[in-house]
PDB file of C-alpha atoms in Angstrom:
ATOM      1  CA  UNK A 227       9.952  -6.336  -3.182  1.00 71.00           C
ATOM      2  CA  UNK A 228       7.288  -4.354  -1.636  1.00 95.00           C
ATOM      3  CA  UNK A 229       6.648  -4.002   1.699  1.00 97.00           C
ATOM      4  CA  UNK A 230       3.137  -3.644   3.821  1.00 97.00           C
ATOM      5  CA  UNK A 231       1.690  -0.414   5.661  1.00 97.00           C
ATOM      6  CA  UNK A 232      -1.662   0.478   7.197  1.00 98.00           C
ATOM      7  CA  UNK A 233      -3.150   3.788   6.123  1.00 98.00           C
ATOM      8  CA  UNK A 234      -6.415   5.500   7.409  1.00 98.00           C
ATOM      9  CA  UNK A 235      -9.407   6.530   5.391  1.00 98.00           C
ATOM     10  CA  UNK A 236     -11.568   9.546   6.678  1.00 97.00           C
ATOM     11  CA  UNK A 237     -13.999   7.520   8.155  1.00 98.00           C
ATOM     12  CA  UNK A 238     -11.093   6.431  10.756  1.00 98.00           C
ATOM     13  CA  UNK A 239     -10.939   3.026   8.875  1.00 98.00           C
ATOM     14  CA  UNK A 240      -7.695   1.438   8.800  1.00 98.00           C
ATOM     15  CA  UNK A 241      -6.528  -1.039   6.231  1.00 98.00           C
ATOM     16  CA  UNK A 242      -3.254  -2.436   4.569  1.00 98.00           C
ATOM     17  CA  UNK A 243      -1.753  -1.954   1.752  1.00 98.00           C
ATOM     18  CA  UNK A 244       1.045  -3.295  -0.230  1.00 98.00           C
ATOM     19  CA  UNK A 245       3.140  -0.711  -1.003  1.00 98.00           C
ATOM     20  CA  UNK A 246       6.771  -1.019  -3.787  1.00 98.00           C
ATOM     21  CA  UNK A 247       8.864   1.814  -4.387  1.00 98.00           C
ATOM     22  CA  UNK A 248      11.192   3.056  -7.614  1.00 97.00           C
ATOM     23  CA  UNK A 249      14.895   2.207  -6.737  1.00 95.00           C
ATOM     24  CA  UNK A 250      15.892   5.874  -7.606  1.00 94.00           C
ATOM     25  CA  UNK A 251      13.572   9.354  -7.691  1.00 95.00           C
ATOM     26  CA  UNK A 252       9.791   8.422  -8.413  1.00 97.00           C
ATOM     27  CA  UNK A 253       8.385   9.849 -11.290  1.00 96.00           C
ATOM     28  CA  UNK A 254       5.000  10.019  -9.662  1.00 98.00           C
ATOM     29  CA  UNK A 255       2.815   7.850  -7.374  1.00 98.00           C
ATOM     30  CA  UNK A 256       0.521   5.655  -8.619  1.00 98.00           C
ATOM     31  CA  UNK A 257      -2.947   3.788  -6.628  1.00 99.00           C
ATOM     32  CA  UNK A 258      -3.252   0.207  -7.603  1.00 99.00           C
ATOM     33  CA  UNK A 259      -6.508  -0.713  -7.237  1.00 99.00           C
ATOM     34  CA  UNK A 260      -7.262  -4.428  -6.536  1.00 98.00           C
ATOM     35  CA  UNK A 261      -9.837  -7.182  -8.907  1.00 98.00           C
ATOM     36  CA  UNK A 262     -12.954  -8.246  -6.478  1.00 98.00           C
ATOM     37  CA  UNK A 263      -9.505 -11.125  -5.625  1.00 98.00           C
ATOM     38  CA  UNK A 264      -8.090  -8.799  -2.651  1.00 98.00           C
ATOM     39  CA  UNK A 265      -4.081  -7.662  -2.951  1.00 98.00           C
ATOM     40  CA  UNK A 266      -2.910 -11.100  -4.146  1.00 98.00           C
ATOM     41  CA  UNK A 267       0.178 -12.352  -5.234  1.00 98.00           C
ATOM     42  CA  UNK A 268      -0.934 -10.540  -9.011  1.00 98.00           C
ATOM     43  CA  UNK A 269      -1.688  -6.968  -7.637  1.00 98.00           C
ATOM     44  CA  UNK A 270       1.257  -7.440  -5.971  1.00 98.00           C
ATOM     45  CA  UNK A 271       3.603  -8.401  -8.993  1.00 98.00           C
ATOM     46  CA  UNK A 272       1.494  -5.454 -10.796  1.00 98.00           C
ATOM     47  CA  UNK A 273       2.648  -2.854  -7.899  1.00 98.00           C
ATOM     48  CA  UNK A 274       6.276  -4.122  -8.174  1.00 98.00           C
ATOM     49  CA  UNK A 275       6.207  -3.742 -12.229  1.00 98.00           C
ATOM     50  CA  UNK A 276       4.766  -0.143 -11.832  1.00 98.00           C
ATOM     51  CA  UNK A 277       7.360   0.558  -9.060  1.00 98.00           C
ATOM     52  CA  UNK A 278      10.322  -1.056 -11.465  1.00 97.00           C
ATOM     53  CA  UNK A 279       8.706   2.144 -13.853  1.00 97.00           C
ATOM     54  CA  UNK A 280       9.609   4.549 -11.266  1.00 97.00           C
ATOM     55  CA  UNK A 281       6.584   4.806  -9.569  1.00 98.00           C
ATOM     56  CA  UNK A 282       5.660   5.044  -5.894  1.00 98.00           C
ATOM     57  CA  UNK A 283       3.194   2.144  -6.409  1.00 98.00           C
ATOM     58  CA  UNK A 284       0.154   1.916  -3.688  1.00 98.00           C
ATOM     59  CA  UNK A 285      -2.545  -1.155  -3.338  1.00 98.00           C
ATOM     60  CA  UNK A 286      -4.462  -0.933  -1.258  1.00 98.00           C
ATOM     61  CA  UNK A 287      -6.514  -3.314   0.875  1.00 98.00           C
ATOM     62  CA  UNK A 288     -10.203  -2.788  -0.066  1.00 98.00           C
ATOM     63  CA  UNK A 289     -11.366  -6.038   1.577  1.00 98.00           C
ATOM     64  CA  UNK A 290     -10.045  -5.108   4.775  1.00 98.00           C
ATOM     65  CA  UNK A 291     -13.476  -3.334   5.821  1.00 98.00           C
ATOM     66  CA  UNK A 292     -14.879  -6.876   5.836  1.00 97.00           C
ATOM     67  CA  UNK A 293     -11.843  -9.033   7.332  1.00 95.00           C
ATOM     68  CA  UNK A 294      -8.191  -7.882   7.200  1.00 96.00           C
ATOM     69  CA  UNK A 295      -5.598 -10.182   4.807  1.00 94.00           C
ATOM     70  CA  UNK A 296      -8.352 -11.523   2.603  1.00 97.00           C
ATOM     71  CA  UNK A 297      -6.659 -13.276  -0.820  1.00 97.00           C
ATOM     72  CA  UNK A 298      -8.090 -14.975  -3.423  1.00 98.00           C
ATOM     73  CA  UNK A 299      -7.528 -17.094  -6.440  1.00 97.00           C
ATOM     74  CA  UNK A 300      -9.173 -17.888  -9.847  1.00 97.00           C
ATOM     75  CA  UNK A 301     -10.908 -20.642  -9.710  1.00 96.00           C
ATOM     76  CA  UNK A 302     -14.179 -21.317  -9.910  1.00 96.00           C
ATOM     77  CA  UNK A 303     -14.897 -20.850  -5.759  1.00 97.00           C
ATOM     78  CA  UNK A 304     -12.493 -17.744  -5.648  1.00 97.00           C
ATOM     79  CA  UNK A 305     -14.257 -16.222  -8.169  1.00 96.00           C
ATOM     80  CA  UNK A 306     -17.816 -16.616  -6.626  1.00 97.00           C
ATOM     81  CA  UNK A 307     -16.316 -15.732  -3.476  1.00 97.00           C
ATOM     82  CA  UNK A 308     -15.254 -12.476  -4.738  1.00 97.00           C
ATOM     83  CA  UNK A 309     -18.111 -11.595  -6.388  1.00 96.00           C
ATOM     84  CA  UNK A 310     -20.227 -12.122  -3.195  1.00 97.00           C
ATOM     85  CA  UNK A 311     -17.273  -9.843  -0.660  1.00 97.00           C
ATOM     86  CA  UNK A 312     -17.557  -6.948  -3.277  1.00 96.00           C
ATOM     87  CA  UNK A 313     -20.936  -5.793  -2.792  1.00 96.00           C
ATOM     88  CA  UNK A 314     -20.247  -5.776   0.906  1.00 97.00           C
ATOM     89  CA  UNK A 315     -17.783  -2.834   0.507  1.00 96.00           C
ATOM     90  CA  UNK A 316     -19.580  -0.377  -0.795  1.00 95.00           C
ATOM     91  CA  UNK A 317     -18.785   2.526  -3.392  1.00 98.00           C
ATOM     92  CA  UNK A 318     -18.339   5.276  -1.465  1.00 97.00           C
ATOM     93  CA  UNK A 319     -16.038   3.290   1.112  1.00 97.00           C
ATOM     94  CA  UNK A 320     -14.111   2.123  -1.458  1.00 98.00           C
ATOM     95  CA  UNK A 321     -13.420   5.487  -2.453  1.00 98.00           C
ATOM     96  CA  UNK A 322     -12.527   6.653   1.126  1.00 98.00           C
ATOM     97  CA  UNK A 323      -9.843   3.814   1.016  1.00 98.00           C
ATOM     98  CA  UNK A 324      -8.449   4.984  -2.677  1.00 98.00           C
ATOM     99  CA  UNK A 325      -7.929   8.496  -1.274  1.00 98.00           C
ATOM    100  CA  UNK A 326      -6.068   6.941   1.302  1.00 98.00           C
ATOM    101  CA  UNK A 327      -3.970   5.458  -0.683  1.00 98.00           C
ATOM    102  CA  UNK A 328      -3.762   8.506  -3.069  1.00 98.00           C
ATOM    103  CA  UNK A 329      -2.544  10.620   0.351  1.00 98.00           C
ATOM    104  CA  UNK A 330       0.427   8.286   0.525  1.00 98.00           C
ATOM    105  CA  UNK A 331       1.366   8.072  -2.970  1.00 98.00           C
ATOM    106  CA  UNK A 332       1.429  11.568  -2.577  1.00 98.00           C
ATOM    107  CA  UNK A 333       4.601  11.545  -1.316  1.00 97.00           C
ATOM    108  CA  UNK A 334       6.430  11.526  -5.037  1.00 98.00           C
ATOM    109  CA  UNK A 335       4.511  14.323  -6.063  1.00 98.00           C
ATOM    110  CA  UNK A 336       1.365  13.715  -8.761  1.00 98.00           C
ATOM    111  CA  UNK A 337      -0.672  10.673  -8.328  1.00 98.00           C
ATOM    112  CA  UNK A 338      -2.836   8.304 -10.735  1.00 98.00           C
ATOM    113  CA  UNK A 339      -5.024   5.649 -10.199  1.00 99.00           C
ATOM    114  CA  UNK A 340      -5.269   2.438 -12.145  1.00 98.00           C
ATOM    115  CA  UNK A 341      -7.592  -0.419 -11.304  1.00 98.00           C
ATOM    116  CA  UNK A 342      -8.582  -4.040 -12.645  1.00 98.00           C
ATOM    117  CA  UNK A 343     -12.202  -5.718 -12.849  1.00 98.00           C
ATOM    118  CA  UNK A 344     -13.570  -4.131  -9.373  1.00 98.00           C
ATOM    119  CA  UNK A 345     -11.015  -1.860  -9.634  1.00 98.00           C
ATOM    120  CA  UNK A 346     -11.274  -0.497 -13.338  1.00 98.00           C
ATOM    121  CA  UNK A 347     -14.586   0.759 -12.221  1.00 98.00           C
ATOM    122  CA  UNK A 348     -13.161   2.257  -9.161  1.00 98.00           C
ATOM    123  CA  UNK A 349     -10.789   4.026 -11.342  1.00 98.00           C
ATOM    124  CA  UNK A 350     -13.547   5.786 -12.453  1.00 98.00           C
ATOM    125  CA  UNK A 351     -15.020   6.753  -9.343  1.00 98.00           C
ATOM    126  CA  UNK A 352     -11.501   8.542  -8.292  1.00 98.00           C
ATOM    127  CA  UNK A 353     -11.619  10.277 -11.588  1.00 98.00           C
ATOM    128  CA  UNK A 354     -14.739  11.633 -10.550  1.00 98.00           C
ATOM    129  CA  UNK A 355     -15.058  12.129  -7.410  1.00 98.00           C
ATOM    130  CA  UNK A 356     -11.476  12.696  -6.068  1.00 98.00           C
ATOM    131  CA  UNK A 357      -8.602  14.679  -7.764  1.00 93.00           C
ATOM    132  CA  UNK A 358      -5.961  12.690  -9.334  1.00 98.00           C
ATOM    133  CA  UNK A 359      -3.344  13.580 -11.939  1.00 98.00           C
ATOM    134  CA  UNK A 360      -4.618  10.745 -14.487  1.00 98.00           C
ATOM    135  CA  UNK A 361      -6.784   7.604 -14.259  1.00 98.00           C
ATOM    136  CA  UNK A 362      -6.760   4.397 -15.840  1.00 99.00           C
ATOM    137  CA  UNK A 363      -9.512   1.484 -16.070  1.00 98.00           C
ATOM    138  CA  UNK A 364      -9.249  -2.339 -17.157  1.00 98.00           C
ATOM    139  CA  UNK A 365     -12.035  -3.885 -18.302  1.00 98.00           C
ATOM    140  CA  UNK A 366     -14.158  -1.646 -15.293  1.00 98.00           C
ATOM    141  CA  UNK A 367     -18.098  -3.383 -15.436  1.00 97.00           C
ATOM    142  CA  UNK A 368     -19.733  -0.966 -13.742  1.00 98.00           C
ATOM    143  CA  UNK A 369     -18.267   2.174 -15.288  1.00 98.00           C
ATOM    144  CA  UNK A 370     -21.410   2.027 -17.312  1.00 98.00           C
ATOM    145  CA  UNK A 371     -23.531   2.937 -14.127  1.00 98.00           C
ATOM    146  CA  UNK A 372     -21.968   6.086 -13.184  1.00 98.00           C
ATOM    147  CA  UNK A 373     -21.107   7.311 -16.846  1.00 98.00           C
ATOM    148  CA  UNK A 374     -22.893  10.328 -16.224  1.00 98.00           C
ATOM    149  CA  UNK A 375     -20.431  11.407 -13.616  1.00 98.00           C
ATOM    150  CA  UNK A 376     -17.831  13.897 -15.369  1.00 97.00           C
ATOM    151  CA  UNK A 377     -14.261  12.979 -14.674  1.00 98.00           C
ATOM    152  CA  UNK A 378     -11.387  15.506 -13.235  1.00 97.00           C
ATOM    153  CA  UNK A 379      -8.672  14.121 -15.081  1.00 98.00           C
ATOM    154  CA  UNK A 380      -7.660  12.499 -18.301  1.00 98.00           C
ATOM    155  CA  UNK A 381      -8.995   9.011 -18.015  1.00 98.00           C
ATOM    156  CA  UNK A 382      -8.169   6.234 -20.314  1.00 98.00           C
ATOM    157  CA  UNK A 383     -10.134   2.818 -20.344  1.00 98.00           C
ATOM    158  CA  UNK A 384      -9.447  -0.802 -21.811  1.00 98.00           C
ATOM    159  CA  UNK A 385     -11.681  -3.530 -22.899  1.00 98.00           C
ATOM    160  CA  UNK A 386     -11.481  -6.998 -24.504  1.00 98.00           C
ATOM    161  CA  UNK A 387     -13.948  -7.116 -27.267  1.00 97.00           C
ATOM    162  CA  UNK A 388     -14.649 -10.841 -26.148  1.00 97.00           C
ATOM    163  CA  UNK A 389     -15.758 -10.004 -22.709  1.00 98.00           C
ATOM    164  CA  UNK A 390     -18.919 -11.690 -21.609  1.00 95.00           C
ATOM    165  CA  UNK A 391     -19.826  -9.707 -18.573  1.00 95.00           C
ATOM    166  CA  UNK A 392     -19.072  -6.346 -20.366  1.00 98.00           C
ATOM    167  CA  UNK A 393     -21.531  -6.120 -23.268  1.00 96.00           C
ATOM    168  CA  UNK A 394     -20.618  -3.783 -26.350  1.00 96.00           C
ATOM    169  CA  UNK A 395     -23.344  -1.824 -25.546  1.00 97.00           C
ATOM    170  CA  UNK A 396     -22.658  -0.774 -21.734  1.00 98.00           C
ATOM    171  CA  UNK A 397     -19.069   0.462 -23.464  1.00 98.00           C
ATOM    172  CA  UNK A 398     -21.126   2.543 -25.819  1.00 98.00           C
ATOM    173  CA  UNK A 399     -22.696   4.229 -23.457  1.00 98.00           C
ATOM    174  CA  UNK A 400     -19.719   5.343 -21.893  1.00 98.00           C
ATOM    175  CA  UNK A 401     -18.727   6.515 -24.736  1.00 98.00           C
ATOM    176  CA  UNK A 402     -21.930   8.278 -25.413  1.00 98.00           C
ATOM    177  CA  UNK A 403     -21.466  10.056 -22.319  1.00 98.00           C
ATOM    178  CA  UNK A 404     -18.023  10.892 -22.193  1.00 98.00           C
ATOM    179  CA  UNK A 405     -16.791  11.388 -25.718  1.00 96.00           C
ATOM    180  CA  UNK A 406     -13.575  12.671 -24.191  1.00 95.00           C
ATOM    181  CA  UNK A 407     -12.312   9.824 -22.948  1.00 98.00           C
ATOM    182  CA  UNK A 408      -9.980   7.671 -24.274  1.00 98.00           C
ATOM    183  CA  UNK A 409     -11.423   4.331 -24.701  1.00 98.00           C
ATOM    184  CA  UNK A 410      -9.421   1.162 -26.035  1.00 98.00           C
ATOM    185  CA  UNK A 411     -11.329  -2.406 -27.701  1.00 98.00           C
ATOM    186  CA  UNK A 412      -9.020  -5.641 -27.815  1.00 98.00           C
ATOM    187  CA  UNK A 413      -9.876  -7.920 -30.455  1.00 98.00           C
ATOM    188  CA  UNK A 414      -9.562 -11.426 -29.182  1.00 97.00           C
ATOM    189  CA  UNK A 415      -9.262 -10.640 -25.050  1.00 98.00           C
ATOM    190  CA  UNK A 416     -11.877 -11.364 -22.614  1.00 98.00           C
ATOM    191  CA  UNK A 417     -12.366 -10.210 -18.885  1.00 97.00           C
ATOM    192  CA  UNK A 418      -8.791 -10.294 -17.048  1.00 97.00           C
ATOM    193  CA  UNK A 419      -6.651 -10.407 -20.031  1.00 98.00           C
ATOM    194  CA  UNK A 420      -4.089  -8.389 -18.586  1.00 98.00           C
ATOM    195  CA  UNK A 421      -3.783 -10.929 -15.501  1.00 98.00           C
ATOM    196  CA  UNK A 422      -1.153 -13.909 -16.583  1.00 97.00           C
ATOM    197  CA  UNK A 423      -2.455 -16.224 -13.300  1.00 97.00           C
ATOM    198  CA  UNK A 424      -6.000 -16.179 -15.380  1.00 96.00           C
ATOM    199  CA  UNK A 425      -7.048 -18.556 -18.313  1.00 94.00           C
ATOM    200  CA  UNK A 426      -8.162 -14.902 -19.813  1.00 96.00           C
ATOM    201  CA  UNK A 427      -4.716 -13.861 -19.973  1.00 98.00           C
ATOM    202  CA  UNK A 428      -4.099 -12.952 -23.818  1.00 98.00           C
ATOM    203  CA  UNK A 429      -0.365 -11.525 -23.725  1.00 98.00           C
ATOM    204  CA  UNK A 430      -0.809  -9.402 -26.835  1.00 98.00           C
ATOM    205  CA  UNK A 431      -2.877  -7.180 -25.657  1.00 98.00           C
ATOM    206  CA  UNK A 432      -1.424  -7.143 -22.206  1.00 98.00           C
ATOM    207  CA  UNK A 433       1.375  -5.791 -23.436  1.00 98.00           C
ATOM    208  CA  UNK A 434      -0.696  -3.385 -26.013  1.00 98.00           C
ATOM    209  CA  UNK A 435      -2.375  -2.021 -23.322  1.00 98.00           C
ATOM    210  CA  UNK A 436       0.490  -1.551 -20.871  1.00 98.00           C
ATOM    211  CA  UNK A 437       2.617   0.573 -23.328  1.00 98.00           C
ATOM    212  CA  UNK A 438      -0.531   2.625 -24.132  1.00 98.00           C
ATOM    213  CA  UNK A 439      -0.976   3.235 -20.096  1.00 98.00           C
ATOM    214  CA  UNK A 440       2.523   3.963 -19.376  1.00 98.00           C
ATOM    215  CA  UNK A 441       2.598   6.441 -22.282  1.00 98.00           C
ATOM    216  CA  UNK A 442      -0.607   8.291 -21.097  1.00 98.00           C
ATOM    217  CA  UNK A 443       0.190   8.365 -17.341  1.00 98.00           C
ATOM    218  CA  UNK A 444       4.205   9.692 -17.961  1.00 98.00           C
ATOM    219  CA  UNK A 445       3.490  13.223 -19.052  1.00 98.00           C
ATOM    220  CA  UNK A 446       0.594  13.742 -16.632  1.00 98.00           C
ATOM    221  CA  UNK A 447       2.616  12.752 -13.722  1.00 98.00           C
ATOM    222  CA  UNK A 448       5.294  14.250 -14.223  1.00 95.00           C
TER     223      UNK A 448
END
């Protein structure tokens, strides 16, 4: 069980975040970066599993620079919801809030970031634009947009091959772009397929994809 802090971005910002620590010596800290459904009861359980890893596991708040304690579902409503509270956020304050968050997780030594939906693609923006150890995207739709920008860390990125808002070709040209980078297809997922509250969820490749991840953030955070 995690427990809640506030941190401060460099703009003076405050926001929460959910934080869950290992029960013996962290191996590294880790950012969990939220979907466009705020720190729900998901991120949450995804903080916890990373923590149960041995991680120093950090989420935090992004929605809080519109209203504090914002948490969605995934219905129909949530979802339209969410899509209309992301663009209110912002890239670059987003990233202000990750680094936040990266300051704290800090505290066990080497830090990564991994984000879902919203967050894969602000994944991508830490890899670029801030300094972590390691980064790690989920099915990120706007990755494609900043493709150009060259990543200071190892980054590793996962798709499902049957995702409707993430054509084959906006994955192609981040490949095109950054040849280094390790990118992963899943035959048979869709958007949110690692998220078991979704109708998405497809457990094979849940799983797939978390061994990869955990095998590709270990060394570099250690």
């Amino acid at each position: 069980m995690g427990e809640h802090l506030t941190l401060t971005a460099g703009d003076g910002h405050t926001l929460g975040a959910y934080v869950a620590r290992p029960r013996g010596p962290a191996k590294g800290g880790l950012v969990v970066v939220q979907e466009i459904f705020g720190v729900n009861s998901h991120i949450r359980a995804v903080t916890d599993g990373f923590a149960a890893e041995g991680y120093l596991a950090v989420a935090p708040a992004l929605f809080d620079r519109i209203r504090p304690g914002i948490e969605l579902g995934y219905n129909e409503a949530d979802v339209a919801e969410g899509r209309a509270l992301r663009p209110q956020v912002g890239w670059d304050a987003t990233v202000l809030d990750v680094a936040a968050a990266m300051a704290l997780a800090a505290e066990a030594g080497k830090v990564g970031v991994v984000g879902y939906c919203w967050g894969g693609s602000v994944a991508w923006l830490a890899a670029t634009r801030l300094k972590p150890a390691a980064a790690v995207g989920y099915y990120g739709g706007h990755i494609h947009e900043f493709a150009a920008e060259k990543p200071a860390c190892p980054v590793m990125l996962h798709f499902g091959e049957e995702d409707a808002g993430i054509p084959p070709e906006n994955v192609a040209v981040v490949r095109a772009a950054q040849p280094g980078v390790e990118i992963h297809l899943y035959p048979g997922a869709g958007h949110g397929f690692s998220c078991d509250q979704r109708g998405s969820y497809h457990a094979e490749s849940t799983a797939l994809a978390r061994g990869r991840s955990l095998a590709f953030l270990e060394p570099l955070l250690a």
